[in-house]
């Protein structure tokens, strides 16, 4: 796994269960877990996968540039803040 900053800092409204993420994306839970491992869409918290709805939407949109910035921990770029606003998720506090 790379040095991804998914769900950091943690904002509960951003985190989806793998089941909920799968339903949102129209794929299986196994696919979501594979995507978490391959693309950094989520992380294990207490032994369970939590998926960033922000990162998931970026992947579904094919917005690899925004996803790459998100994974570095950038939460200030307009590409990133636009997704938080679009998905009605509060921006993490610094």
PDB file of C-alpha atoms in Angstrom:
ATOM      1  CA  UNK A   1       0.000   0.000   0.000  1.00  0.00           C
ATOM      2  CA  UNK A   2       1.233   3.466  -0.785  1.00  0.00           C
ATOM      3  CA  UNK A   3       1.416   6.458   1.523  1.00  0.00           C
ATOM      4  CA  UNK A   4      -2.201   7.452   0.948  1.00  0.00           C
ATOM      5  CA  UNK A   5      -4.002   9.917   3.190  1.00  0.00           C
ATOM      6  CA  UNK A   6      -7.510   8.596   2.689  1.00  0.00           C
ATOM      7  CA  UNK A   7      -9.998   9.707   5.332  1.00  0.00           C
ATOM      8  CA  UNK A   8      -7.287  11.784   7.029  1.00  0.00           C
ATOM      9  CA  UNK A   9      -8.328  13.675   8.966  1.00  0.00           C
ATOM     10  CA  UNK A  10     -11.356  11.512   9.603  1.00  0.00           C
ATOM     11  CA  UNK A  11     -14.735  13.097   8.907  1.00  0.00           C
ATOM     12  CA  UNK A  12     -17.568  10.645   9.695  1.00  0.00           C
ATOM     13  CA  UNK A  13     -19.807  12.051   6.956  1.00  0.00           C
ATOM     14  CA  UNK A  14     -17.146  11.139   4.367  1.00  0.00           C
ATOM     15  CA  UNK A  15     -16.853   7.479   5.373  1.00  0.00           C
ATOM     16  CA  UNK A  16     -19.002   4.764   3.830  1.00  0.00           C
ATOM     17  CA  UNK A  17     -19.109   1.085   4.681  1.00  0.00           C
ATOM     18  CA  UNK A  18     -17.928  -1.163   1.874  1.00  0.00           C
ATOM     19  CA  UNK A  19     -21.530  -2.348   1.413  1.00  0.00           C
ATOM     20  CA  UNK A  20     -22.830   1.185   1.038  1.00  0.00           C
ATOM     21  CA  UNK A  21     -19.978   2.124  -1.297  1.00  0.00           C
ATOM     22  CA  UNK A  22     -20.719  -0.953  -3.419  1.00  0.00           C
ATOM     23  CA  UNK A  23     -24.387  -0.006  -3.671  1.00  0.00           C
ATOM     24  CA  UNK A  24     -23.493   3.566  -4.632  1.00  0.00           C
ATOM     25  CA  UNK A  25     -21.054   2.386  -7.331  1.00  0.00           C
ATOM     26  CA  UNK A  26     -23.212  -0.502  -8.577  1.00  0.00           C
ATOM     27  CA  UNK A  27     -20.488  -3.081  -7.963  1.00  0.00           C
ATOM     28  CA  UNK A  28     -19.821  -5.853  -5.443  1.00  0.00           C
ATOM     29  CA  UNK A  29     -18.253  -5.355  -2.033  1.00  0.00           C
ATOM     30  CA  UNK A  30     -15.274  -7.394  -3.238  1.00  0.00           C
ATOM     31  CA  UNK A  31     -14.769  -4.914  -6.068  1.00  0.00           C
ATOM     32  CA  UNK A  32     -14.869  -2.013  -3.607  1.00  0.00           C
ATOM     33  CA  UNK A  33     -12.270  -3.696  -1.402  1.00  0.00           C
ATOM     34  CA  UNK A  34     -10.107  -4.350  -4.460  1.00  0.00           C
ATOM     35  CA  UNK A  35     -10.435  -0.673  -5.416  1.00  0.00           C
ATOM     36  CA  UNK A  36      -9.508   0.363  -1.868  1.00  0.00           C
ATOM     37  CA  UNK A  37      -6.353  -1.708  -2.078  1.00  0.00           C
ATOM     38  CA  UNK A  38      -5.476  -0.678  -5.639  1.00  0.00           C
ATOM     39  CA  UNK A  39      -6.518   2.982  -5.707  1.00  0.00           C
ATOM     40  CA  UNK A  40      -6.564   4.061  -2.064  1.00  0.00           C
ATOM     41  CA  UNK A  41     -10.311   4.691  -1.868  1.00  0.00           C
ATOM     42  CA  UNK A  42     -10.554   3.591   1.745  1.00  0.00           C
ATOM     43  CA  UNK A  43      -8.725   2.228   4.732  1.00  0.00           C
ATOM     44  CA  UNK A  44      -9.207  -0.295   7.468  1.00  0.00           C
ATOM     45  CA  UNK A  45     -10.557   1.186  10.669  1.00  0.00           C
ATOM     46  CA  UNK A  46     -11.125  -1.254  13.510  1.00  0.00           C
ATOM     47  CA  UNK A  47     -10.721  -4.146  11.074  1.00  0.00           C
ATOM     48  CA  UNK A  48     -13.463  -2.902   8.732  1.00  0.00           C
ATOM     49  CA  UNK A  49     -13.146  -1.069   5.460  1.00  0.00           C
ATOM     50  CA  UNK A  50     -14.286   2.526   5.434  1.00  0.00           C
ATOM     51  CA  UNK A  51     -14.489   4.086   2.002  1.00  0.00           C
ATOM     52  CA  UNK A  52     -14.180   7.777   1.237  1.00  0.00           C
ATOM     53  CA  UNK A  53     -17.254   8.869  -0.690  1.00  0.00           C
ATOM     54  CA  UNK A  54     -15.065  11.682  -2.040  1.00  0.00           C
ATOM     55  CA  UNK A  55     -12.362   9.360  -3.406  1.00  0.00           C
ATOM     56  CA  UNK A  56     -14.985   6.926  -4.704  1.00  0.00           C
ATOM     57  CA  UNK A  57     -16.775   9.664  -6.637  1.00  0.00           C
ATOM     58  CA  UNK A  58     -13.488  10.874  -8.094  1.00  0.00           C
ATOM     59  CA  UNK A  59     -12.785   7.359  -9.356  1.00  0.00           C
ATOM     60  CA  UNK A  60     -16.297   6.955 -10.753  1.00  0.00           C
ATOM     61  CA  UNK A  61     -15.940  10.309 -12.519  1.00  0.00           C
ATOM     62  CA  UNK A  62     -12.591   9.250 -13.955  1.00  0.00           C
ATOM     63  CA  UNK A  63     -10.992  12.274 -12.308  1.00  0.00           C
ATOM     64  CA  UNK A  64      -7.568  10.781 -11.661  1.00  0.00           C
ATOM     65  CA  UNK A  65      -5.993  14.202 -11.196  1.00  0.00           C
ATOM     66  CA  UNK A  66      -8.301  15.070  -8.305  1.00  0.00           C
ATOM     67  CA  UNK A  67      -7.893  11.590  -6.808  1.00  0.00           C
ATOM     68  CA  UNK A  68      -4.100  11.863  -6.934  1.00  0.00           C
ATOM     69  CA  UNK A  69      -4.254  15.199  -5.091  1.00  0.00           C
ATOM     70  CA  UNK A  70      -6.745  13.820  -2.537  1.00  0.00           C
ATOM     71  CA  UNK A  71      -4.462  10.858  -1.809  1.00  0.00           C
ATOM     72  CA  UNK A  72      -1.564  13.192  -0.973  1.00  0.00           C
ATOM     73  CA  UNK A  73      -3.689  14.738   1.771  1.00  0.00           C
ATOM     74  CA  UNK A  74      -4.607  17.879  -0.162  1.00  0.00           C
ATOM     75  CA  UNK A  75      -7.965  19.157   1.066  1.00  0.00           C
ATOM     76  CA  UNK A  76      -7.593  22.760  -0.083  1.00  0.00           C
ATOM     77  CA  UNK A  77      -7.357  22.555  -3.884  1.00  0.00           C
ATOM     78  CA  UNK A  78     -10.569  23.653  -5.635  1.00  0.00           C
ATOM     79  CA  UNK A  79     -10.666  20.247  -7.383  1.00  0.00           C
ATOM     80  CA  UNK A  80     -10.956  18.661  -3.947  1.00  0.00           C
ATOM     81  CA  UNK A  81     -13.183  21.178  -2.190  1.00  0.00           C
ATOM     82  CA  UNK A  82     -15.614  20.990  -5.098  1.00  0.00           C
ATOM     83  CA  UNK A  83     -16.185  17.305  -4.409  1.00  0.00           C
ATOM     84  CA  UNK A  84     -16.762  17.946  -0.704  1.00  0.00           C
ATOM     85  CA  UNK A  85     -19.342  20.610  -1.591  1.00  0.00           C
ATOM     86  CA  UNK A  86     -20.986  18.464  -4.292  1.00  0.00           C
ATOM     87  CA  UNK A  87     -21.364  15.532  -1.919  1.00  0.00           C
ATOM     88  CA  UNK A  88     -22.405  17.755   1.007  1.00  0.00           C
ATOM     89  CA  UNK A  89     -19.517  16.602   3.205  1.00  0.00           C
ATOM     90  CA  UNK A  90     -17.933  19.132   5.552  1.00  0.00           C
ATOM     91  CA  UNK A  91     -14.292  19.872   4.855  1.00  0.00           C
ATOM     92  CA  UNK A  92     -11.959  18.398   7.452  1.00  0.00           C
ATOM     93  CA  UNK A  93     -10.579  20.776  10.028  1.00  0.00           C
ATOM     94  CA  UNK A  94      -6.828  21.321   9.915  1.00  0.00           C
TER      95      UNK A  94
END
